[in-house]
mmCIF file of C-alpha atoms in Angstrom:
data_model
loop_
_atom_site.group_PDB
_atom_site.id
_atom_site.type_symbol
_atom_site.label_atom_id
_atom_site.label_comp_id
_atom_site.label_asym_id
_atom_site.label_seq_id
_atom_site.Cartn_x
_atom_site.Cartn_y
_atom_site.Cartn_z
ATOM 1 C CA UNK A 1 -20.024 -10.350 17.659
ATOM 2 C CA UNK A 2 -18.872 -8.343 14.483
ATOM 3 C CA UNK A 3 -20.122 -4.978 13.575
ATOM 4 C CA UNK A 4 -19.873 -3.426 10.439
ATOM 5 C CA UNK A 5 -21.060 0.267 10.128
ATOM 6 C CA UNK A 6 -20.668 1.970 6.820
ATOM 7 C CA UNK A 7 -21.211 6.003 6.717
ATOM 8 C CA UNK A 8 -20.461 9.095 3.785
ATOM 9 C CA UNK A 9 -23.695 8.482 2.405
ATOM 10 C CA UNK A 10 -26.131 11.559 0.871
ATOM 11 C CA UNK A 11 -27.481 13.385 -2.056
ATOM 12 C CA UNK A 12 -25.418 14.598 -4.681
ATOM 13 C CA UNK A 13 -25.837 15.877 -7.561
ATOM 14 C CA UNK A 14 -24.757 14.303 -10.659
ATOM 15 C CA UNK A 15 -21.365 14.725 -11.848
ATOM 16 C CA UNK A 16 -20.799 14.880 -8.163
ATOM 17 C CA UNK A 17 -18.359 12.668 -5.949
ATOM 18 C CA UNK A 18 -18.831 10.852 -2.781
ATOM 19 C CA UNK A 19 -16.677 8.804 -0.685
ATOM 20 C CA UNK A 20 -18.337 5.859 1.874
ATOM 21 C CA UNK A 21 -16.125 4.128 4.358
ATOM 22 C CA UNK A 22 -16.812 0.863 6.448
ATOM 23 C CA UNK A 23 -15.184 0.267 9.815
ATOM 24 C CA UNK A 24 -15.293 -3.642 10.327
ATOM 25 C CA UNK A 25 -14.796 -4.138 14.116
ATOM 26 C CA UNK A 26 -15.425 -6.941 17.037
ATOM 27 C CA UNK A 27 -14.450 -10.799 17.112
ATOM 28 C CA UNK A 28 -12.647 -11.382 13.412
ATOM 29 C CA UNK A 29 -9.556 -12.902 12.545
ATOM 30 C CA UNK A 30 -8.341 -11.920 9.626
ATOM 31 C CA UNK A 31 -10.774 -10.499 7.142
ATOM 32 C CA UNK A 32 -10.102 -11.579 3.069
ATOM 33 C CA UNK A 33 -12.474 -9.731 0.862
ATOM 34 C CA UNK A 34 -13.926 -6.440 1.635
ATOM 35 C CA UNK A 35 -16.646 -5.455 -0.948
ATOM 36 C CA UNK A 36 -19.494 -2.755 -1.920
ATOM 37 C CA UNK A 37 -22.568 -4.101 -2.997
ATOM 38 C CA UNK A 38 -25.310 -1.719 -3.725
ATOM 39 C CA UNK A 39 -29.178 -2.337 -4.487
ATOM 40 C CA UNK A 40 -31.630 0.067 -5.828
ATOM 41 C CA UNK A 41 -35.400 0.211 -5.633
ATOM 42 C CA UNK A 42 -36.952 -2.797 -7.538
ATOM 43 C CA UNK A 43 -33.729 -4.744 -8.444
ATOM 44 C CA UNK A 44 -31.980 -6.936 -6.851
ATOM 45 C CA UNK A 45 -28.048 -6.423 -5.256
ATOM 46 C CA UNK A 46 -25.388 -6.282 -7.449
ATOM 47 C CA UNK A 47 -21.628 -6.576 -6.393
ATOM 48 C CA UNK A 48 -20.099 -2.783 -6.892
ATOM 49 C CA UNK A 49 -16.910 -3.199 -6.258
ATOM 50 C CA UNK A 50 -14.360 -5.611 -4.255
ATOM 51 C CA UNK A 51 -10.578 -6.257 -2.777
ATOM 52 C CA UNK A 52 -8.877 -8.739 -1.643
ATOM 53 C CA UNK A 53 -6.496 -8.919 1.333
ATOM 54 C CA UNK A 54 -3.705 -7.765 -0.686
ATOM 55 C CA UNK A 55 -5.174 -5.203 -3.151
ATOM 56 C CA UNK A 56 -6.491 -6.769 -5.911
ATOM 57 C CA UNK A 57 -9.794 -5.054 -7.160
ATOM 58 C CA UNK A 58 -12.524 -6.160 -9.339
ATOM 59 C CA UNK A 59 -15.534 -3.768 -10.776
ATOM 60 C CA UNK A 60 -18.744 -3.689 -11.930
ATOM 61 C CA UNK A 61 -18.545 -2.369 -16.164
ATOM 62 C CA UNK A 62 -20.748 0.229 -15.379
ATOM 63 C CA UNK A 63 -18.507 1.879 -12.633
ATOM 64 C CA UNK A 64 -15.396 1.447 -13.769
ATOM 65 C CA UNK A 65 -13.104 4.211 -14.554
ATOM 66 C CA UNK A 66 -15.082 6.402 -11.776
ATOM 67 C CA UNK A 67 -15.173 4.502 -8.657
ATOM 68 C CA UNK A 68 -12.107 3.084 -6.699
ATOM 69 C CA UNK A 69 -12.303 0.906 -3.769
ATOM 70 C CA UNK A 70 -9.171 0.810 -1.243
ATOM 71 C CA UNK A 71 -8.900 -0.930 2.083
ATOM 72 C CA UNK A 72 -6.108 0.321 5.289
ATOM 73 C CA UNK A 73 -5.887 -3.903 6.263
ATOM 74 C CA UNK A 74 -4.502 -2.060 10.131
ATOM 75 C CA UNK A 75 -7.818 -0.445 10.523
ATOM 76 C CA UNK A 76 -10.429 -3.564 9.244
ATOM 77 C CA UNK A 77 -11.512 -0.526 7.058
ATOM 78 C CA UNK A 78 -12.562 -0.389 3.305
ATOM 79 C CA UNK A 79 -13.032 2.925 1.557
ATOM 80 C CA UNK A 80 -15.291 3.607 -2.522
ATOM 81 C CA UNK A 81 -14.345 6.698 -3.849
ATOM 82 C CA UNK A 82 -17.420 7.663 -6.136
ATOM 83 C CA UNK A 83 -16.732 9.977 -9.017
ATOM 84 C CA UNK A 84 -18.829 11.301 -11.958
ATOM 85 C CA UNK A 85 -21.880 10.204 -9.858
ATOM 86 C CA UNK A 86 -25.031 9.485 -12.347
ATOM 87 C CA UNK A 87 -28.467 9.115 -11.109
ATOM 88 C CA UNK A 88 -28.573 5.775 -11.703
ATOM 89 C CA UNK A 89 -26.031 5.215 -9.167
ATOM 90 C CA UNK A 90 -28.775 5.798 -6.694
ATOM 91 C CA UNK A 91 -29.138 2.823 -4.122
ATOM 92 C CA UNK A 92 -28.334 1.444 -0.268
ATOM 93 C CA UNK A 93 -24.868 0.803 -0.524
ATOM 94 C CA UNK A 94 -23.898 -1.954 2.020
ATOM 95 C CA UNK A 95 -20.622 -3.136 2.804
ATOM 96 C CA UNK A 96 -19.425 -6.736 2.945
ATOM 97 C CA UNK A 97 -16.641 -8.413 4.569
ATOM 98 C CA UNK A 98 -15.734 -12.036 4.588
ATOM 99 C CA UNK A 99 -13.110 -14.579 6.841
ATOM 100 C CA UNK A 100 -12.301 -17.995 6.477
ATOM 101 C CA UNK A 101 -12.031 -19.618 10.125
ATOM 102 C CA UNK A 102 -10.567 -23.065 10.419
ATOM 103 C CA UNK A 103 -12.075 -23.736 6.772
ATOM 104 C CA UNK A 104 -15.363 -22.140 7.150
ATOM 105 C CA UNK A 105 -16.615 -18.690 5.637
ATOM 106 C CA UNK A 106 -17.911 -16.194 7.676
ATOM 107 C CA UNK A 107 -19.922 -13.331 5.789
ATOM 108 C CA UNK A 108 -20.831 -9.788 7.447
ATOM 109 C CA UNK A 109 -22.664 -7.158 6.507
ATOM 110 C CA UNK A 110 -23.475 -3.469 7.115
ATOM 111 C CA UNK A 111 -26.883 -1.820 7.550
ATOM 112 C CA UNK A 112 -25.836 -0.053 4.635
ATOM 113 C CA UNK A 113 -26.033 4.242 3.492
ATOM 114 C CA UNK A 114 -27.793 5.433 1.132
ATOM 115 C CA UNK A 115 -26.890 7.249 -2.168
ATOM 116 C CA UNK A 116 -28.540 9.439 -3.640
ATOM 117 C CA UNK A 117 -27.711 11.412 -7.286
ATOM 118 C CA UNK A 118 -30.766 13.648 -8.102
ATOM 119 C CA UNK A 119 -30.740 17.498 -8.762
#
């Protein structure tokens, strides 16, 4: 069993920042990509934000420059700084993690937190 539990999520206005972490715990090996994926009412999930195993990142266009995803690889734990929030940041954020076992892929998710940027 793997759990993945994401928290940090809230209201905030916009300009506003926010930070969500995601504690990736249970029977894994060796996790490769930890990502934030984030879907807001009416549309479908979009990839936010990802790193790999040894730090390289990859961003949506629209969040680059004010969000910043980092991982501590000791703790199974990946972090998204959100800056400059704008209200159309507003979704569930979940968090995804993936391991390759023995050549297979293994995908897990979080419930996911909600964000909310509204005044």
């Amino acid at each position: 069993q793997v759990q993945v539990v994401e928290s940090g999520g809230g209201l905030v206005q916009p300009g506003g920042s926010l930070r969500l972490s995601c504690v990736v715990s249970g029977s894994i090996f060796a996790i490769n990509h930890m990502a934030w994926y984030r879907q807001a009412p009416g549309k479908e999930r979009e990839l936010v934000a990802i790193i790999t195993r040894g730090g390289t990142t990859n961003y949506l266009d629209s969040v680059k420059g004010r969000f910043t995803i980092s991982r501590d690889n000791a703790k199974n734990t990946v972090y998204l700084q959100m800056n400059s929030l704008k209200r159309e940041d507003t979704a569930v954020y979940y968090c995804n993690a993936d391991e390759e076992i023995d050549t297979t892929w293994y995908s897990y998710w979080g419930q996911g937190t909600q964000v909310t940027v509204s005044s």
